[in-house]
Amino acid sequence: MSTPEPGISDERKPRPLRAVALGGGHGLQVSLAALRRITTDITAVVTVADDGGSSGRLRRELGMLPPGDLRKALSALSSEGDSGRTWSRLFEHRFGGNGVLAGHAVGNLVFAGLLEVLGDPIAVLDEACELLGVRGRVLPMSVEPLDMEADVVGLDEDREAVRTIRGQVAIASTPGRVKRVRLDAVNGQAHEPRAAPEAVRAVLDADVVLLGPGSWFTSVLPHLLVPELRDALVSTAAQRIVVLNLVPQPGETADFSPEQHLDVISEHAPKLRVDAVLADEEAVPTPDRLRAAASALGAQTLLDRVAAASASGRHEPDALAASLTAALERRTDRWR
């Protein structure tokens, strides 16, 4: 049996920073990659409104949560050992050809099988975390698949006419401009979306919560549209940090300025206050406007270099981790 180091008790050892990242898709993956460089206690809270591709097919055929974004979060947090890397590659592998499996990711099918065996999506994700050696947790924002609709302008001759578009894929790919999004849980009968209790608890217990980067209307804002999760974000004692995208996205945020991304947060969650807004200095043409919008949310603004040199529109995890650390430590020499 091992003997504790003299003078140091288990109770006095500092615990790791509790970090929660909310989002979906590639934006959430980069947040998780950055957080891994800061702490080992990470929880990903993932959107569950995807209705396209393999996820959409499984959702329609089996009524399950769309697994794609959950799978990507698991891969981002998987063990860096040989076993973890192998399982991560397998989960991300997609079947080719023209058969019934064509286009399905192996991890999506594993989720579907585990759900039939275990019956509980949270238990499925915890089991998958064990399989991939995840040091942390991946949770859905709701245990029911959600439907999304949006008010969009710019689709008619009258450029200000508002049309309603339904479905995450349709919203993400619209040539119009999204003004507002809404969520419903639809399992037999539409009702207000309910948060996964584990996700609410993770936000309330966190030391830091990240919102963004990612598809603003379909991956970031949905967390503010689940009432219990929004209330947890409003009341948590954690530092709340918004990480802005590097470039506007066609359709969702075409021609959006950095400050407009913050404006739509206020529109969808008026009571939410934020501690810090982090943006790449090259992506902010008018810093004073961004500072004013951040101040309206109660936040300071950190402008830094966080873009990856080799991938347009992508954050560099090491640089993002350094900037997040600066925000958490309130190092005034890095604040602009």
Tab-separated table of C-alpha atoms in Angstrom, residues 38-232:
chain	number	residue	atom	x	y	z
A	38	ILE	CA	-5.684	23.462	-18.874
A	39	THR	CA	-7.515	20.804	-16.823
A	40	THR	CA	-8.569	17.159	-16.642
A	41	ASP	CA	-12.073	17.865	-15.289
A	42	ILE	CA	-14.040	18.702	-18.438
A	43	THR	CA	-17.708	18.257	-19.237
A	44	ALA	CA	-19.033	18.750	-22.753
A	45	VAL	CA	-22.719	19.709	-22.990
A	46	VAL	CA	-23.818	19.037	-26.548
A	47	THR	CA	-26.686	20.204	-28.751
A	48	VAL	CA	-29.161	17.512	-29.860
A	49	ALA	CA	-31.134	19.104	-32.709
A	50	ASP	CA	-29.177	17.708	-35.679
A	51	ASP	CA	-31.472	16.297	-38.350
A	52	GLY	CA	-29.036	15.590	-41.185
A	53	GLY	CA	-26.731	12.831	-42.373
A	54	SER	CA	-26.199	9.674	-40.341
A	55	SER	CA	-27.501	11.365	-37.180
A	56	GLY	CA	-30.725	12.411	-38.871
A	57	ARG	CA	-31.299	8.936	-40.284
A	58	LEU	CA	-30.862	7.236	-36.917
A	59	ARG	CA	-33.002	9.872	-35.226
A	60	ARG	CA	-35.869	9.338	-37.683
A	61	GLU	CA	-35.612	5.534	-37.735
A	62	LEU	CA	-35.020	4.896	-34.016
A	63	GLY	CA	-36.241	8.040	-32.267
A	64	MET	CA	-32.860	8.402	-30.543
A	65	LEU	CA	-30.778	11.470	-29.805
A	66	PRO	CA	-28.761	12.496	-32.873
A	67	PRO	CA	-25.355	11.050	-31.990
A	68	GLY	CA	-23.005	12.912	-34.344
A	69	ASP	CA	-22.027	15.900	-32.211
A	70	LEU	CA	-21.903	13.707	-29.098
A	71	ARG	CA	-19.515	11.365	-30.928
A	72	LYS	CA	-17.268	14.264	-31.965
A	73	ALA	CA	-17.064	15.484	-28.366
A	74	LEU	CA	-16.092	11.985	-27.204
A	75	SER	CA	-13.340	11.826	-29.807
A	76	ALA	CA	-12.042	15.240	-28.741
A	77	LEU	CA	-11.746	14.049	-25.125
A	78	SER	CA	-10.564	10.492	-25.803
A	79	SER	CA	-7.396	9.121	-24.233
A	80	GLU	CA	-4.140	9.922	-26.013
A	81	GLY	CA	-2.937	6.373	-25.393
A	82	ASP	CA	-2.915	3.760	-28.141
A	83	SER	CA	-6.244	2.266	-27.098
A	84	GLY	CA	-7.997	5.630	-26.905
A	85	ARG	CA	-6.663	6.716	-30.299
A	86	THR	CA	-7.747	3.425	-31.893
A	87	TRP	CA	-11.267	3.611	-30.504
A	88	SER	CA	-11.517	7.274	-31.494
A	89	ARG	CA	-10.508	6.471	-35.080
A	90	LEU	CA	-13.031	3.634	-35.151
A	91	PHE	CA	-15.839	5.852	-33.818
A	92	GLU	CA	-15.103	8.431	-36.534
A	93	HIS	CA	-14.850	5.872	-39.372
A	94	ARG	CA	-17.684	6.050	-41.901
A	95	PHE	CA	-18.885	3.209	-44.072
A	96	GLY	CA	-18.601	3.787	-47.810
A	97	GLY	CA	-20.421	2.257	-50.730
A	98	ASN	CA	-24.120	2.392	-51.528
A	99	GLY	CA	-25.611	-0.062	-49.020
A	100	VAL	CA	-27.765	0.569	-45.991
A	101	LEU	CA	-24.690	1.393	-43.881
A	102	ALA	CA	-23.266	3.898	-46.362
A	103	GLY	CA	-22.540	7.217	-44.665
A	104	HIS	CA	-23.029	5.951	-41.122
A	105	ALA	CA	-20.229	6.608	-38.629
A	106	VAL	CA	-19.327	3.528	-36.578
A	107	GLY	CA	-19.673	5.507	-33.356
A	108	ASN	CA	-23.241	6.463	-34.251
A	109	LEU	CA	-24.151	2.809	-34.665
A	110	VAL	CA	-22.422	1.917	-31.388
A	111	PHE	CA	-24.586	4.521	-29.650
A	112	ALA	CA	-27.706	3.040	-31.228
A	113	GLY	CA	-26.775	-0.458	-30.066
A	114	LEU	CA	-25.823	0.631	-26.562
A	115	LEU	CA	-29.090	2.518	-26.238
A	116	GLU	CA	-31.061	-0.655	-26.990
A	117	VAL	CA	-29.015	-2.535	-24.370
A	118	LEU	CA	-28.864	0.127	-21.626
A	119	GLY	CA	-32.000	2.153	-22.370
A	120	ASP	CA	-30.609	5.425	-20.960
A	121	PRO	CA	-28.700	7.922	-23.159
A	122	ILE	CA	-26.686	9.226	-20.193
A	123	ALA	CA	-25.592	5.675	-19.325
A	124	VAL	CA	-24.705	5.137	-22.994
A	125	LEU	CA	-22.444	8.187	-23.014
A	126	ASP	CA	-20.804	7.252	-19.718
A	127	GLU	CA	-20.103	3.774	-21.107
A	128	ALA	CA	-18.639	5.279	-24.280
A	129	CYS	CA	-16.433	7.536	-22.135
A	130	GLU	CA	-15.037	4.428	-20.423
A	131	LEU	CA	-14.415	2.797	-23.786
A	132	LEU	CA	-12.491	5.773	-25.187
A	133	GLY	CA	-10.665	6.552	-21.950
A	134	VAL	CA	-12.278	9.963	-21.588
A	135	ARG	CA	-11.195	11.857	-18.460
A	136	GLY	CA	-14.310	13.924	-18.138
A	137	ARG	CA	-17.875	13.591	-19.291
A	138	VAL	CA	-19.986	14.114	-22.399
A	139	LEU	CA	-23.647	15.002	-21.841
A	140	PRO	CA	-26.564	15.974	-24.075
A	141	MET	CA	-28.244	19.266	-23.251
A	142	SER	CA	-31.542	17.335	-23.308
A	143	VAL	CA	-32.332	13.613	-23.244
A	144	GLU	CA	-34.935	14.181	-25.980
A	145	PRO	CA	-34.114	14.999	-29.600
A	146	LEU	CA	-35.042	18.601	-30.289
A	147	ASP	CA	-36.527	20.328	-33.320
A	148	MET	CA	-35.345	23.775	-34.352
A	149	GLU	CA	-37.000	26.516	-36.336
A	150	ALA	CA	-35.817	29.971	-37.293
A	151	ASP	CA	-37.116	33.323	-38.488
A	152	VAL	CA	-35.155	34.195	-41.633
A	153	VAL	CA	-35.104	37.289	-43.855
A	154	GLY	CA	-33.653	37.850	-47.307
A	155	LEU	CA	-35.379	34.947	-49.056
A	156	ASP	CA	-38.052	36.956	-50.891
A	157	GLU	CA	-38.230	39.950	-53.187
A	158	ASP	CA	-39.071	41.927	-50.087
A	159	ARG	CA	-35.722	41.487	-48.337
A	160	GLU	CA	-37.251	42.235	-44.925
A	161	ALA	CA	-40.052	39.668	-45.216
A	162	VAL	CA	-39.751	37.009	-42.490
A	163	ARG	CA	-40.056	33.344	-43.326
A	164	THR	CA	-39.978	30.382	-40.927
A	165	ILE	CA	-37.490	27.605	-41.694
A	166	ARG	CA	-37.552	24.295	-39.832
A	167	GLY	CA	-34.704	21.889	-39.171
A	168	GLN	CA	-31.097	22.441	-38.116
A	169	VAL	CA	-29.620	21.536	-41.494
A	170	ALA	CA	-31.996	23.863	-43.347
A	171	ILE	CA	-31.215	26.709	-40.949
A	172	ALA	CA	-27.458	26.180	-41.155
A	173	SER	CA	-27.525	26.203	-44.962
A	174	THR	CA	-30.097	28.942	-45.622
A	175	PRO	CA	-29.033	31.647	-48.100
A	176	GLY	CA	-31.083	34.087	-46.014
A	177	ARG	CA	-30.169	35.771	-42.748
A	178	VAL	CA	-31.254	34.181	-39.495
A	179	LYS	CA	-32.900	36.568	-37.035
A	180	ARG	CA	-34.079	34.259	-34.256
A	181	VAL	CA	-34.226	30.543	-33.440
A	182	ARG	CA	-36.569	28.426	-31.312
A	183	LEU	CA	-36.504	24.861	-29.970
A	184	ASP	CA	-39.197	22.271	-29.335
A	185	ALA	CA	-39.017	18.735	-28.007
A	186	VAL	CA	-41.119	16.534	-30.272
A	187	ASN	CA	-41.627	12.964	-29.139
A	188	GLY	CA	-45.259	12.349	-30.002
A	189	GLN	CA	-46.332	15.807	-28.817
A	190	ALA	CA	-44.481	19.099	-28.965
A	191	HIS	CA	-43.508	20.642	-25.642
A	192	GLU	CA	-40.919	22.970	-24.157
A	193	PRO	CA	-37.433	21.403	-24.195
A	194	ARG	CA	-36.267	19.938	-20.889
A	195	ALA	CA	-32.617	19.972	-19.866
A	196	ALA	CA	-30.719	16.876	-18.857
A	197	PRO	CA	-30.401	17.238	-15.045
A	198	GLU	CA	-26.749	16.146	-15.239
A	199	ALA	CA	-26.010	19.009	-17.647
A	200	VAL	CA	-27.681	21.537	-15.344
A	201	ARG	CA	-25.688	20.246	-12.377
A	202	ALA	CA	-22.423	20.410	-14.336
A	203	VAL	CA	-23.015	24.092	-15.169
A	204	LEU	CA	-23.931	24.951	-11.572
A	205	ASP	CA	-20.860	23.149	-10.195
A	206	ALA	CA	-18.390	24.523	-12.757
A	207	ASP	CA	-15.522	26.947	-12.226
A	208	VAL	CA	-15.613	28.081	-15.853
A	209	VAL	CA	-18.212	27.711	-18.610
A	210	LEU	CA	-17.394	28.268	-22.290
A	211	LEU	CA	-20.018	29.282	-24.836
A	212	GLY	CA	-18.722	29.148	-28.418
A	213	PRO	CA	-17.091	29.034	-30.847
A	214	GLY	CA	-19.295	27.247	-33.361
A	215	SER	CA	-22.311	27.651	-35.591
A	216	TRP	CA	-23.883	30.533	-33.704
A	217	PHE	CA	-27.590	29.888	-34.228
A	218	THR	CA	-27.536	26.080	-34.473
A	219	SER	CA	-24.785	25.069	-32.001
A	220	VAL	CA	-24.213	27.929	-29.546
A	221	LEU	CA	-27.554	29.677	-28.976
A	222	PRO	CA	-29.627	26.458	-28.545
A	223	HIS	CA	-28.220	26.085	-25.017
A	224	LEU	CA	-29.940	29.349	-24.136
A	225	LEU	CA	-33.284	28.048	-25.418
A	226	VAL	CA	-33.607	25.207	-22.892
A	227	PRO	CA	-35.097	27.001	-19.857
A	228	GLU	CA	-33.427	24.979	-17.073
A	229	LEU	CA	-30.037	25.171	-18.782
A	230	ARG	CA	-30.424	28.895	-19.425
A	231	ASP	CA	-31.351	29.457	-15.772
A	232	ALA	CA	-28.276	27.491	-14.688
